[in-house]
Short mmCIF file of C-alpha atoms in Angstrom, two decimals:
data_model
loop_
_atom_site.label_atom_id
_atom_site.label_comp_id
_atom_site.label_asym_id
_atom_site.label_seq_id
_atom_site.Cartn_x
_atom_site.Cartn_y
_atom_site.Cartn_z
CA MET S 3 72.92 -2.59 -69.97
CA SER S 4 70.59 -0.55 -67.79
CA ALA S 5 72.48 2.66 -68.62
CA LEU S 6 72.14 1.76 -72.29
CA PHE S 7 68.40 1.62 -71.71
CA TRP S 8 67.78 4.56 -69.39
CA VAL S 9 69.98 7.20 -71.03
CA PRO S 10 68.42 6.83 -74.51
CA ALA S 11 64.99 6.44 -72.90
CA VAL S 12 65.25 9.79 -71.10
CA VAL S 13 66.71 11.44 -74.20
CA LEU S 14 63.96 9.92 -76.33
CA ILE S 15 61.10 11.23 -74.21
CA ALA S 16 62.70 14.61 -73.53
CA SER S 17 63.38 15.20 -77.21
CA ALA S 18 59.85 14.08 -78.11
CA LEU S 19 58.46 16.67 -75.68
CA TRP S 20 60.84 19.28 -77.07
CA THR S 21 59.65 18.47 -80.59
CA ILE S 22 56.03 19.29 -79.83
CA THR S 23 56.67 22.24 -77.50
CA ALA S 24 59.45 24.07 -79.39
CA SER S 25 58.54 27.60 -80.38
CA LYS S 26 60.55 27.57 -83.62
CA PRO S 27 59.86 24.83 -86.19
CA VAL S 28 63.60 24.42 -86.80
CA TYR S 29 64.08 23.52 -83.14
CA SER S 30 61.41 20.88 -83.58
CA VAL S 31 63.41 19.40 -86.44
CA VAL S 32 66.58 19.35 -84.33
CA ALA S 33 64.68 17.74 -81.43
CA LEU S 34 63.26 15.15 -83.80
CA LEU S 35 66.79 14.45 -85.04
CA VAL S 36 67.89 13.74 -81.47
CA ASN S 37 64.77 11.61 -81.03
CA PHE S 38 65.49 9.49 -84.13
CA THR S 39 69.09 8.99 -83.07
CA ALA S 40 68.05 7.84 -79.59
CA LEU S 41 65.61 5.44 -81.24
CA ALA S 42 68.46 4.05 -83.36
CA VAL S 43 70.39 3.39 -80.13
CA PHE S 44 67.37 1.44 -78.86
CA PHE S 45 67.34 -0.67 -82.02
CA LEU S 46 71.04 -1.38 -81.46
CA THR S 47 70.48 -2.55 -77.89
CA LEU S 48 67.76 -4.86 -79.23
CA SER S 49 70.45 -6.21 -81.62
CA ALA S 50 68.44 -4.95 -84.58
CA GLU S 51 71.57 -3.59 -86.19
CA PHE S 52 70.23 -3.21 -89.72
CA LEU S 53 67.10 -1.46 -88.53
CA ALA S 54 69.18 1.01 -86.50
CA MET S 55 71.27 1.94 -89.54
CA ILE S 56 68.23 2.24 -91.79
CA GLN S 57 66.55 4.40 -89.13
CA LEU S 58 69.48 6.81 -89.36
CA ILE S 59 69.88 6.69 -93.15
CA VAL S 60 66.20 6.99 -94.08
CA TYR S 61 64.63 9.03 -91.28
CA SER S 62 67.50 11.20 -90.01
CA GLY S 63 69.45 11.41 -93.23
CA ALA S 64 66.72 11.75 -95.84
CA ILE S 65 63.22 12.50 -94.58
CA LEU S 66 64.21 14.91 -91.82
CA VAL S 67 66.59 16.77 -94.13
CA LEU S 68 63.62 17.44 -96.40
CA PHE S 69 61.63 18.69 -93.38
CA LEU S 70 64.49 21.02 -92.54
CA PHE S 71 64.74 22.09 -96.17
CA VAL S 72 61.08 23.04 -96.26
CA ILE S 73 60.79 24.54 -92.78
CA ALA S 74 64.08 26.35 -92.38
CA LEU S 75 65.05 27.29 -95.85
CA LEU S 76 61.76 28.02 -97.58
CA SER S 77 60.02 29.85 -94.72
CA SER S 78 63.02 31.47 -93.06
CA GLY S 79 61.50 34.96 -93.10
CA VAL S 80 58.36 33.87 -91.25
CA ALA S 81 58.32 34.90 -87.61
CA PRO S 82 57.70 32.18 -85.01
CA LEU S 83 54.07 31.66 -84.08
CA SER S 84 53.07 34.34 -81.60
CA LEU S 85 49.44 33.29 -81.25
CA GLY S 86 48.00 32.07 -77.99
CA PRO S 87 47.88 28.33 -77.32
CA ASN S 88 45.55 26.60 -79.71
CA ARG S 89 42.45 25.12 -78.12
CA LEU S 90 42.14 21.45 -78.86
CA PRO S 91 38.81 20.44 -80.33
CA ARG S 92 36.48 18.73 -77.81
CA ILE S 93 36.86 15.41 -79.62
CA ALA S 94 40.62 15.27 -78.97
CA LEU S 95 40.59 13.82 -75.46
CA PRO S 96 38.13 10.96 -76.12
CA ALA S 97 39.94 10.22 -79.35
CA ALA S 98 43.29 10.05 -77.55
CA ILE S 99 41.82 7.71 -74.92
CA CYS S 100 40.36 5.46 -77.64
CA ILE S 101 43.71 5.25 -79.45
CA ALA S 102 45.55 4.51 -76.20
CA VAL S 103 43.09 1.74 -75.33
CA ALA S 104 43.32 0.26 -78.83
CA LEU S 105 47.13 0.27 -78.77
CA GLY S 106 47.10 -1.24 -75.30
CA LEU S 107 44.81 -4.04 -76.51
CA VAL S 108 47.12 -4.74 -79.46
CA VAL S 109 50.17 -4.97 -77.21
CA ALA S 110 48.34 -7.08 -74.61
CA GLY S 111 46.95 -9.38 -77.29
CA ALA S 112 50.36 -9.77 -78.90
CA ALA S 113 51.95 -10.54 -75.55
CA ALA S 114 49.22 -13.05 -74.66
CA THR S 115 49.31 -14.95 -77.94
CA HIS S 116 53.05 -14.64 -78.62
CA VAL S 117 52.45 -13.09 -82.02
CA LEU S 118 55.59 -11.00 -81.72
CA PRO S 119 58.48 -13.40 -82.22
CA VAL S 120 60.84 -11.68 -79.81
CA PRO S 121 63.65 -14.03 -78.92
CA ALA S 122 64.77 -14.06 -75.30
CA PRO S 123 68.11 -12.33 -74.65
CA ALA S 124 69.60 -15.66 -73.63
CA ALA S 125 68.66 -17.14 -77.00
CA LEU S 126 70.30 -14.18 -78.74
CA ARG S 127 73.52 -14.66 -76.86
CA SER S 128 73.62 -18.35 -77.69
CA ALA S 129 73.07 -17.56 -81.36
CA GLY S 130 76.29 -15.56 -81.54
CA PRO S 131 77.59 -12.04 -80.97
CA ALA S 132 75.02 -9.35 -81.66
CA GLY S 133 75.32 -7.96 -85.16
CA ALA S 134 77.38 -10.84 -86.55
CA ALA S 135 76.23 -12.43 -89.80
CA ASN S 136 73.19 -14.72 -89.71
CA VAL S 137 72.15 -13.62 -86.24
CA PHE S 138 68.76 -12.10 -85.43
CA GLY S 139 68.67 -8.50 -86.65
CA SER S 140 71.75 -8.70 -88.87
CA VAL S 141 71.63 -7.55 -92.49
CA GLN S 142 71.54 -11.13 -93.80
CA ASP S 143 68.81 -12.23 -91.41
CA PHE S 144 66.73 -9.12 -92.05
CA GLY S 145 67.05 -9.42 -95.81
CA ARG S 146 66.11 -13.09 -95.85
CA ALA S 147 63.01 -12.46 -93.72
CA LEU S 148 62.01 -9.45 -95.83
CA PHE S 149 62.26 -11.25 -99.17
CA THR S 150 60.83 -14.64 -98.16
CA THR S 151 58.44 -14.65 -95.19
CA TYR S 152 57.30 -11.03 -95.50
CA LEU S 153 57.57 -10.60 -99.28
CA LEU S 154 53.88 -9.79 -99.79
CA PRO S 155 53.66 -7.03 -97.12
CA PHE S 156 56.92 -5.64 -98.48
CA GLU S 157 55.60 -5.44 -102.04
CA VAL S 158 52.26 -4.02 -100.89
CA THR S 159 54.09 -1.30 -98.95
CA ALA S 160 56.13 -0.47 -102.03
CA LEU S 161 52.91 -0.23 -104.06
CA ILE S 162 51.32 2.09 -101.48
CA LEU S 163 54.36 4.36 -101.53
CA MET S 164 54.24 4.39 -105.31
CA VAL S 165 50.57 5.40 -105.21
CA ALA S 166 51.46 8.22 -102.82
CA VAL S 167 54.20 9.48 -105.17
CA ILE S 168 51.83 9.41 -108.16
CA GLY S 169 49.20 11.16 -106.03
CA VAL S 170 51.60 13.97 -105.22
CA ILE S 171 52.40 14.47 -108.88
CA VAL S 172 48.70 14.49 -109.79
CA LEU S 173 47.85 16.93 -106.98
CA ALA S 174 50.76 19.22 -107.82
CA GLY S 175 49.32 19.37 -111.32
CA GLU S 176 50.85 19.75 -114.72
CA GLU S 177 51.12 23.51 -114.37
CA THR S 178 54.30 23.51 -112.32
CA PRO S 179 56.35 26.65 -112.97
CA TYR S 180 58.89 24.61 -114.86
CA VAL S 181 56.33 23.20 -117.32
CA ALA S 182 54.77 26.63 -117.79
CA THR S 183 58.17 28.14 -118.53
CA ARG S 184 58.94 25.42 -121.02
CA ARG S 185 55.59 25.97 -122.75
CA ARG S 186 56.09 29.73 -122.91
CA ALA S 187 59.56 29.22 -124.35
CA ALA S 188 58.16 26.87 -126.99
CA GLU S 189 55.45 29.39 -127.88
CA THR S 190 58.04 32.17 -128.18
CA ARG S 191 60.20 30.03 -130.43
CA LYS S 192 57.19 29.24 -132.61
CA ALA S 193 56.23 32.91 -132.85
CA MET S 194 59.78 33.82 -133.78
CA ARG S 195 59.91 31.14 -136.46
CA GLU S 196 56.65 32.44 -137.89
CA ALA S 197 57.94 36.01 -137.83
CA ILE S 198 61.09 34.93 -139.63
CA ALA S 199 58.98 33.05 -142.18
CA ARG S 200 56.86 36.19 -142.78
CA GLU S 201 60.01 38.30 -143.21
CA GLY S 202 61.11 35.80 -145.83
CA ASP S 203 57.94 36.41 -147.86
CA MET A 13 91.26 -4.29 -68.21
CA PRO A 14 87.71 -3.68 -69.37
CA ALA A 15 87.12 -3.35 -73.10
CA TRP A 16 86.05 0.28 -72.93
CA ILE A 17 89.54 1.38 -71.88
CA PHE A 18 90.97 -0.03 -75.11
CA VAL A 19 88.25 1.72 -77.06
CA PHE A 20 89.03 4.97 -75.24
CA ILE A 21 92.78 4.72 -75.86
CA LYS A 22 92.32 3.80 -79.51
CA SER A 23 89.86 6.67 -80.00
CA ALA A 24 92.28 9.17 -78.43
CA ILE A 25 95.15 7.98 -80.65
CA LEU A 26 92.95 8.02 -83.73
CA LEU A 27 91.68 11.52 -82.94
CA PHE A 28 95.27 12.75 -82.71
CA VAL A 29 96.26 11.01 -85.95
CA VAL A 30 93.24 12.31 -87.88
CA VAL A 31 93.71 15.90 -86.68
CA THR A 32 97.41 15.79 -87.61
CA ALA A 33 96.52 14.29 -90.97
CA PHE A 34 94.03 17.13 -91.44
CA ALA A 35 96.66 19.76 -90.67
CA TYR A 36 99.16 18.39 -93.14
CA ALA A 37 96.55 17.58 -95.77
CA MET A 38 95.67 21.27 -95.70
CA LEU A 39 99.33 22.27 -96.02
CA ALA A 40 99.89 19.69 -98.77
CA GLU A 41 96.91 21.07 -100.67
CA ARG A 42 98.27 24.62 -100.52
CA LYS A 43 101.73 23.44 -101.56
CA ILE A 44 100.47 21.23 -104.41
CA MET A 45 98.06 23.89 -105.66
CA GLY A 46 100.98 26.32 -105.56
CA TRP A 47 103.27 24.10 -107.64
CA MET A 48 100.49 23.42 -110.12
CA GLN A 49 99.98 27.17 -110.49
CA LEU A 50 103.74 27.96 -110.66
CA ARG A 51 104.04 29.62 -107.25
CA PRO A 52 105.86 28.39 -104.15
CA GLY A 53 102.91 28.07 -101.74
CA PRO A 54 103.33 28.76 -98.00
CA ASN A 55 107.08 28.75 -97.21
CA ARG A 56 107.64 31.29 -94.44
CA VAL A 57 106.78 29.43 -91.20
CA GLY A 58 109.40 26.81 -90.37
CA PRO A 59 111.44 24.86 -92.94
CA TRP A 60 109.47 24.51 -96.23
CA GLY A 61 106.50 26.07 -94.41
CA LEU A 62 106.02 22.92 -92.32
CA MET A 63 104.89 24.87 -89.27
CA GLN A 64 102.16 26.67 -91.23
CA PRO A 65 99.30 24.52 -89.75
CA ALA A 66 100.36 25.46 -86.21
CA ALA A 67 100.44 29.14 -87.16
CA ASP A 68 96.99 28.84 -88.77
CA ALA A 69 95.61 27.11 -85.67
CA ALA A 70 97.00 29.82 -83.39
CA LYS A 71 95.50 32.51 -85.61
CA LEU A 72 92.06 30.87 -85.67
CA ILE A 73 92.00 30.31 -81.90
CA LEU A 74 92.98 33.91 -81.14
CA LYS A 75 90.50 35.52 -83.53
CA GLU A 76 87.30 37.02 -82.20
CA ASP A 77 84.24 34.80 -82.28
CA LEU A 78 81.58 36.95 -83.93
CA ALA A 79 77.88 36.23 -84.21
CA PRO A 80 75.44 38.38 -86.22
CA ARG A 81 72.62 39.97 -84.22
CA THR A 82 70.09 38.16 -86.42
CA ALA A 83 71.69 34.77 -85.79
CA ASP A 84 69.88 32.04 -83.89
CA PRO A 85 71.87 31.92 -80.64
CA LEU A 86 71.67 28.16 -79.99
CA LEU A 87 71.89 26.64 -83.47
CA TYR A 88 74.53 29.11 -84.67
CA ARG A 89 76.87 27.84 -81.95
CA LEU A 90 75.81 24.20 -82.27
CA ALA A 91 76.17 23.78 -86.05
CA PRO A 92 80.00 23.60 -86.26
CA PHE A 93 79.99 20.91 -83.57
CA ILE A 94 77.44 18.83 -85.49
CA SER A 95 79.71 19.00 -88.54
CA LEU A 96 82.75 17.99 -86.53
CA LEU A 97 80.96 15.22 -84.62
CA THR A 98 79.68 13.52 -87.75
CA ALA A 99 83.06 13.93 -89.46
CA PHE A 100 84.89 12.15 -86.63
CA SER A 101 82.26 9.51 -85.73
CA VAL A 102 82.86 7.70 -89.01
CA TYR A 103 86.31 6.62 -87.83
CA ALA A 104 84.72 4.39 -85.20
CA VAL A 105 84.23 1.63 -87.77
CA ILE A 106 87.05 2.13 -90.29
CA PRO A 107 89.61 -0.70 -90.20
CA PHE A 108 93.10 0.49 -91.11
CA GLY A 109 94.77 -2.89 -91.33
CA ALA A 110 94.22 -6.63 -91.18
CA SER A 111 93.06 -7.07 -87.62
CA PRO A 112 92.30 -10.54 -86.33
CA ALA A 113 92.17 -9.19 -82.78
CA GLY A 114 90.74 -5.82 -83.74
CA ILE A 115 93.99 -3.91 -83.26
CA TRP A 116 93.57 -1.64 -86.27
CA SER A 117 89.94 -0.63 -85.84
CA ILE A 118 87.91 0.72 -82.94
CA GLY A 119 84.79 -1.28 -83.69
CA ASN A 120 84.39 -4.04 -86.27
CA VAL A 121 80.71 -3.62 -87.14
CA ASN A 122 78.95 -6.11 -89.36
CA ALA A 123 76.88 -3.37 -91.00
CA GLY A 124 79.98 -1.14 -91.35
CA VAL A 125 79.12 0.26 -94.78
CA LEU A 126 75.62 1.15 -93.61
CA PHE A 127 77.06 2.85 -90.54
CA LEU A 128 79.28 4.96 -92.80
CA LEU A 129 76.29 5.93 -94.95
CA ALA A 130 74.19 6.71 -91.87
CA ILE A 131 76.76 9.01 -90.28
CA MET A 132 77.66 10.69 -93.56
CA SER A 133 73.99 11.39 -94.22
CA LEU A 134 73.89 13.29 -90.91
CA GLY A 135 76.78 15.52 -92.02
CA VAL A 136 74.41 17.75 -93.98
CA TYR A 137 72.84 19.08 -90.76
CA GLY A 138 75.92 21.04 -89.71
CA ILE A 139 76.00 22.93 -93.00
CA SER A 140 72.28 23.45 -93.42
CA LEU A 141 71.64 24.46 -89.79
CA GLY A 142 74.72 26.69 -89.78
CA GLY A 143 73.57 28.47 -92.90
CA TRP A 144 70.05 28.91 -91.60
CA ALA A 145 71.09 30.01 -88.11
CA SER A 146 73.43 32.71 -89.44
CA GLY A 147 70.34 34.78 -90.17
CA SER A 148 71.67 36.41 -93.32
CA LYS A 149 71.22 35.94 -97.04
CA TYR A 150 74.40 34.41 -98.45
CA PRO A 151 74.73 31.66 -95.83
CA LEU A 152 71.07 30.74 -96.35
CA LEU A 153 71.53 30.48 -100.12
CA GLY A 154 74.68 28.46 -99.57
CA SER A 155 72.98 26.01 -97.27
CA VAL A 156 69.93 25.65 -99.57
CA ARG A 157 72.30 24.68 -102.35
CA SER A 158 74.29 22.39 -100.13
CA THR A 159 71.26 20.53 -98.80
CA ALA A 160 69.83 19.97 -102.27
CA GLN A 161 73.23 18.92 -103.62
CA MET A 162 74.02 16.52 -100.80
CA ILE A 163 70.60 14.84 -100.85
CA SER A 164 70.82 14.40 -104.62
CA TYR A 165 74.30 12.92 -104.69
CA GLU A 166 73.88 10.77 -101.58
CA LEU A 167 71.41 8.56 -103.46
CA SER A 168 73.87 7.77 -106.24
CA MET A 169 76.62 7.24 -103.70
CA GLY A 170 74.52 4.70 -101.79
CA LEU A 171 73.78 2.88 -105.03
CA SER A 172 77.48 2.77 -105.93
CA PHE A 173 78.07 1.12 -102.53
CA ALA A 174 75.33 -1.41 -103.34
CA GLY A 175 77.28 -2.72 -106.34
CA VAL A 176 80.31 -3.38 -104.14
CA LEU A 177 78.17 -5.02 -101.45
CA LEU A 178 76.69 -7.36 -104.07
CA VAL A 179 80.11 -8.44 -105.34
CA ALA A 180 81.57 -8.82 -101.85
CA GLY A 181 78.47 -10.50 -100.40
CA THR A 182 78.92 -8.77 -97.04
CA THR A 183 78.33 -5.38 -95.43
CA SER A 184 81.30 -5.60 -93.08
CA LEU A 185 84.24 -3.40 -94.13
CA ASP A 186 86.65 -6.08 -92.96
CA GLY A 187 84.88 -8.66 -95.13
CA ILE A 188 84.82 -6.35 -98.16
CA VAL A 189 88.59 -5.90 -98.03
CA HIS A 190 89.09 -9.65 -97.65
CA ALA A 191 86.86 -10.22 -100.68
CA GLN A 192 89.15 -7.95 -102.75
CA VAL A 193 92.37 -9.90 -102.28
CA GLY A 194 93.59 -10.69 -105.80
CA LEU A 195 91.18 -8.41 -107.66
CA TRP A 196 90.41 -4.96 -106.30
CA PHE A 197 86.82 -3.90 -106.84
CA PHE A 198 87.57 -0.85 -108.97
CA ILE A 199 88.11 -3.28 -111.87
CA PRO A 200 84.87 -5.35 -111.78
CA GLU A 201 82.90 -2.38 -110.42
CA LEU A 202 84.48 0.34 -112.57
CA VAL A 203 81.16 2.12 -113.15
CA ALA A 204 80.45 2.17 -109.41
CA PHE A 205 83.96 3.49 -108.76
CA VAL A 206 83.56 6.37 -111.21
CA ILE A 207 80.14 7.20 -109.73
CA TYR A 208 81.60 7.04 -106.24
CA VAL A 209 84.44 9.41 -107.11
CA ILE A 210 82.05 11.95 -108.64
CA THR A 211 79.49 11.76 -105.83
CA ALA A 212 82.23 11.81 -103.20
CA VAL A 213 83.59 15.10 -104.48
CA ALA A 214 80.05 16.52 -104.56
CA GLU A 215 79.27 15.14 -101.09
CA THR A 216 82.28 16.89 -99.54
CA ASN A 217 81.44 20.12 -101.41
CA ARG A 218 84.84 20.31 -103.03
CA ALA A 219 85.83 21.78 -106.40
CA PRO A 220 84.47 21.42 -109.05
CA PHE A 221 81.29 20.88 -107.00
CA ASP A 222 81.95 23.59 -104.38
CA LEU A 223 78.75 25.46 -105.22
CA VAL A 224 78.09 25.74 -101.51
CA GLU A 225 80.82 28.29 -101.07
CA ALA A 226 81.10 29.65 -104.58
CA GLU A 227 82.94 32.83 -103.63
CA THR A 228 82.09 34.65 -106.85
CA GLU A 229 78.35 34.34 -106.16
CA LEU A 230 77.88 33.61 -102.46
CA VAL A 231 80.85 35.28 -100.67
CA ALA A 232 81.73 32.17 -98.64
CA GLY A 233 78.45 30.28 -98.65
CA PHE A 234 77.17 28.76 -95.43
CA HIS A 235 80.16 29.87 -93.30
CA THR A 236 80.17 33.52 -94.38
CA GLU A 237 79.25 34.74 -90.88
CA TYR A 238 81.52 32.36 -88.97
CA SER A 239 84.86 33.50 -87.66
CA GLY A 240 87.63 32.28 -85.41
CA LEU A 241 87.47 28.79 -84.00
CA ARG A 242 83.91 28.10 -85.14
CA PHE A 243 84.97 28.66 -88.73
CA GLY A 244 87.96 26.46 -87.92
CA LEU A 245 85.66 23.63 -86.86
CA PHE A 246 83.82 23.73 -90.20
CA PHE A 247 87.19 23.79 -91.91
CA ILE A 248 88.45 20.76 -89.97
CA ALA A 249 85.20 18.93 -90.69
CA GLU A 250 85.60 19.53 -94.44
CA TYR A 251 89.10 18.10 -94.55
CA VAL A 252 88.29 15.21 -92.21
CA ASN A 253 85.39 14.39 -94.53
CA MET A 254 87.83 14.35 -97.44
CA LEU A 255 90.02 11.92 -95.50
CA THR A 256 86.96 9.80 -94.74
CA ILE A 257 85.96 9.71 -98.40
CA SER A 258 89.51 8.67 -99.30
CA CYS A 259 89.44 5.94 -96.63
CA ILE A 260 86.13 4.61 -97.98
CA ALA A 261 87.44 4.65 -101.55
CA THR A 262 90.45 2.69 -100.34
CA LEU A 263 88.34 0.18 -98.42
CA LEU A 264 85.62 -0.40 -101.01
CA PHE A 265 87.44 -0.06 -104.31
CA LEU A 266 91.23 0.00 -103.88
CA GLY A 267 91.71 -3.14 -101.81
CA GLY A 268 92.13 -1.57 -98.37
CA TRP A 269 95.37 -2.73 -96.76
CA ASP A 270 95.95 -5.43 -99.39
CA ALA A 271 99.41 -5.00 -100.95
CA PRO A 272 99.46 -4.72 -104.78
CA PHE A 273 101.46 -7.34 -106.76
CA GLY A 274 102.25 -9.14 -103.51
CA TRP A 275 104.66 -6.41 -102.32
CA THR A 276 104.29 -7.29 -98.69
CA ALA A 277 107.56 -5.63 -97.67
CA LEU A 278 105.46 -2.71 -96.46
CA PRO A 279 102.90 -3.55 -93.76
CA GLY A 280 99.19 -3.36 -94.63
CA VAL A 281 98.64 -0.15 -92.69
CA ALA A 282 101.34 1.59 -94.75
CA TRP A 283 99.60 0.52 -97.97
CA PHE A 284 96.34 1.87 -96.58
CA VAL A 285 97.99 5.24 -95.89
CA VAL A 286 99.61 5.28 -99.36
CA LYS A 287 96.25 4.66 -101.05
CA VAL A 288 94.47 7.30 -98.95
CA ALA A 289 97.24 9.80 -99.74
CA ALA A 290 96.95 9.03 -103.45
CA PHE A 291 93.22 9.67 -103.36
CA MET A 292 93.73 12.91 -101.44
CA PHE A 293 96.22 14.01 -104.09
CA PHE A 294 93.59 13.27 -106.72
CA TYR A 295 91.18 15.59 -104.85
CA MET A 296 93.71 18.44 -104.90
CA TRP A 297 94.56 17.80 -108.53
CA LEU A 298 90.85 18.09 -109.39
CA ARG A 299 90.60 21.38 -107.54
CA ALA A 300 93.60 22.85 -109.35
CA THR A 301 92.38 21.63 -112.75
CA LEU A 302 88.62 21.90 -113.16
CA PRO A 303 86.43 25.02 -113.18
CA ARG A 304 83.29 25.10 -111.05
CA ILE A 305 80.21 23.48 -112.62
CA ARG A 306 77.02 25.52 -112.93
CA TYR A 307 74.38 24.77 -110.28
CA ASP A 308 71.50 23.73 -112.56
CA ARG A 309 73.87 21.47 -114.52
CA LEU A 310 75.04 19.92 -111.27
CA MET A 311 71.49 19.01 -110.27
CA ALA A 312 70.53 17.83 -113.76
CA PHE A 313 73.67 15.69 -113.93
CA GLY A 314 72.99 14.16 -110.52
CA TRP A 315 69.38 13.20 -111.18
CA LYS A 316 69.34 12.53 -114.93
CA VAL A 317 72.72 10.89 -115.48
CA LEU A 318 74.31 9.63 -112.28
CA LEU A 319 71.21 8.16 -110.64
CA PRO A 320 70.01 6.14 -113.70
CA VAL A 321 73.55 4.89 -114.40
CA ALA A 322 74.04 3.92 -110.75
CA THR A 323 70.69 2.08 -110.69
CA LEU A 324 71.53 0.29 -113.92
CA ASN A 325 74.91 -0.71 -112.50
CA VAL A 326 73.26 -2.29 -109.44
CA ILE A 327 70.79 -4.20 -111.63
CA VAL A 328 73.47 -5.45 -114.04
CA THR A 329 75.74 -6.47 -111.13
CA ALA A 330 72.88 -8.32 -109.44
CA VAL A 331 71.95 -10.14 -112.67
CA VAL A 332 75.55 -11.15 -113.37
CA ILE A 333 75.98 -12.47 -109.84
CA ALA A 334 72.66 -14.32 -109.98
CA VAL A 335 73.52 -15.91 -113.35
CA ARG A 336 76.96 -16.98 -112.15
CA GLY A 337 75.28 -18.53 -109.13
#
């Protein structure tokens, strides 16, 4: 069990450091891929089987592929950044400390008031083999919790994502190349029809 | 003996079986394509050309391993291994026969279908990183196409799985096969089956969806610069992925190891192999029959036809199941 914790833990932190220090953006994507996979292993050891699979399908398999698509394939001719190290703005350090303190307070508060319903490992074992149906973290258990107890947060999240998608479409504007091409083609067709009509006269 | 020894032994056996199956699937494809095109196919090495895979392997191993000067040194070498790793990892959860004690599968995972989807969604990295790291034009174009194609078709494929999961009421592959005894899912979930077959061919980049390596436009697509064993690894990964797709079709739609019409004279594993072989033959038949589809039509078809139909299928299935109680 300890090897199952320490090996992914080391991989997780090393790949996170690699992500932010890599000189080529594509290496950052690969490091992030390793990071996500190590995180999925962590979910598995916490018997959150469904979450581990979704982590791989959604983050590694979909979102990160789009990152790679944009970084590697659309900017492949761009040389790696050869500038000197960027200076962080003065506000960065105090801001980082504030965030760390806030997160620490959240974790401490949650631990003190038992907000996080983390079952003890012994309870998990008594409930059945990890990953079996109707056990904490299984697909059935996760789905039931998501669509009963946490239905409102779930729907609100869906709404927020929807707003983001609409926002992207609004920001990208109507004048995408595709629309412009279509409009030009329609104009050409109209002009041709008119020319043919004039010929007819 | 500790459990991990069994896992190790089973993995080693499975690795051997899958690699052998790959070798002879490749030979079978060349033979079948040959017969369909009125030519004999490979027939020089050994009786009926049966030693051809060994000869091909020897050739690939002995060839020089070239890398372009513009290639990314790390990722160019890593990419074939990513392809191969994801291709083989899938077999960790595939059950090949009825296994009360887990004899016929390495791991019986409750979220087996999701594991398959997760690993298959990682398969795109080998191709897209390989194409990018080659540092030349045709591989890059090939991998751009491949990434777009695989992302687009993966969605519809996941939705076709969802229909089966709804009917079976479980995500465990073992449970799905048990739910099919009597009525295989390709009958009640015919729409999902058709969508799965189409997306599966696109997902493995095989004809008529082999835009990734359309030789008339892109030389050899993402693996243009690869030679020797590294090319061989991509090649193995492609065929192992075809086998995987056939295994999943068998498990989700064709009743797994369940014998048709109660013909239990053959053991379940034999039926599994027969069904996988039939699906593989279908793949080769497609390749010999259909011309390559144009790229913009492929994308339009994926997003404007397959995805809406797949979504509708999930909704209709869910409503029917809810109404039936």
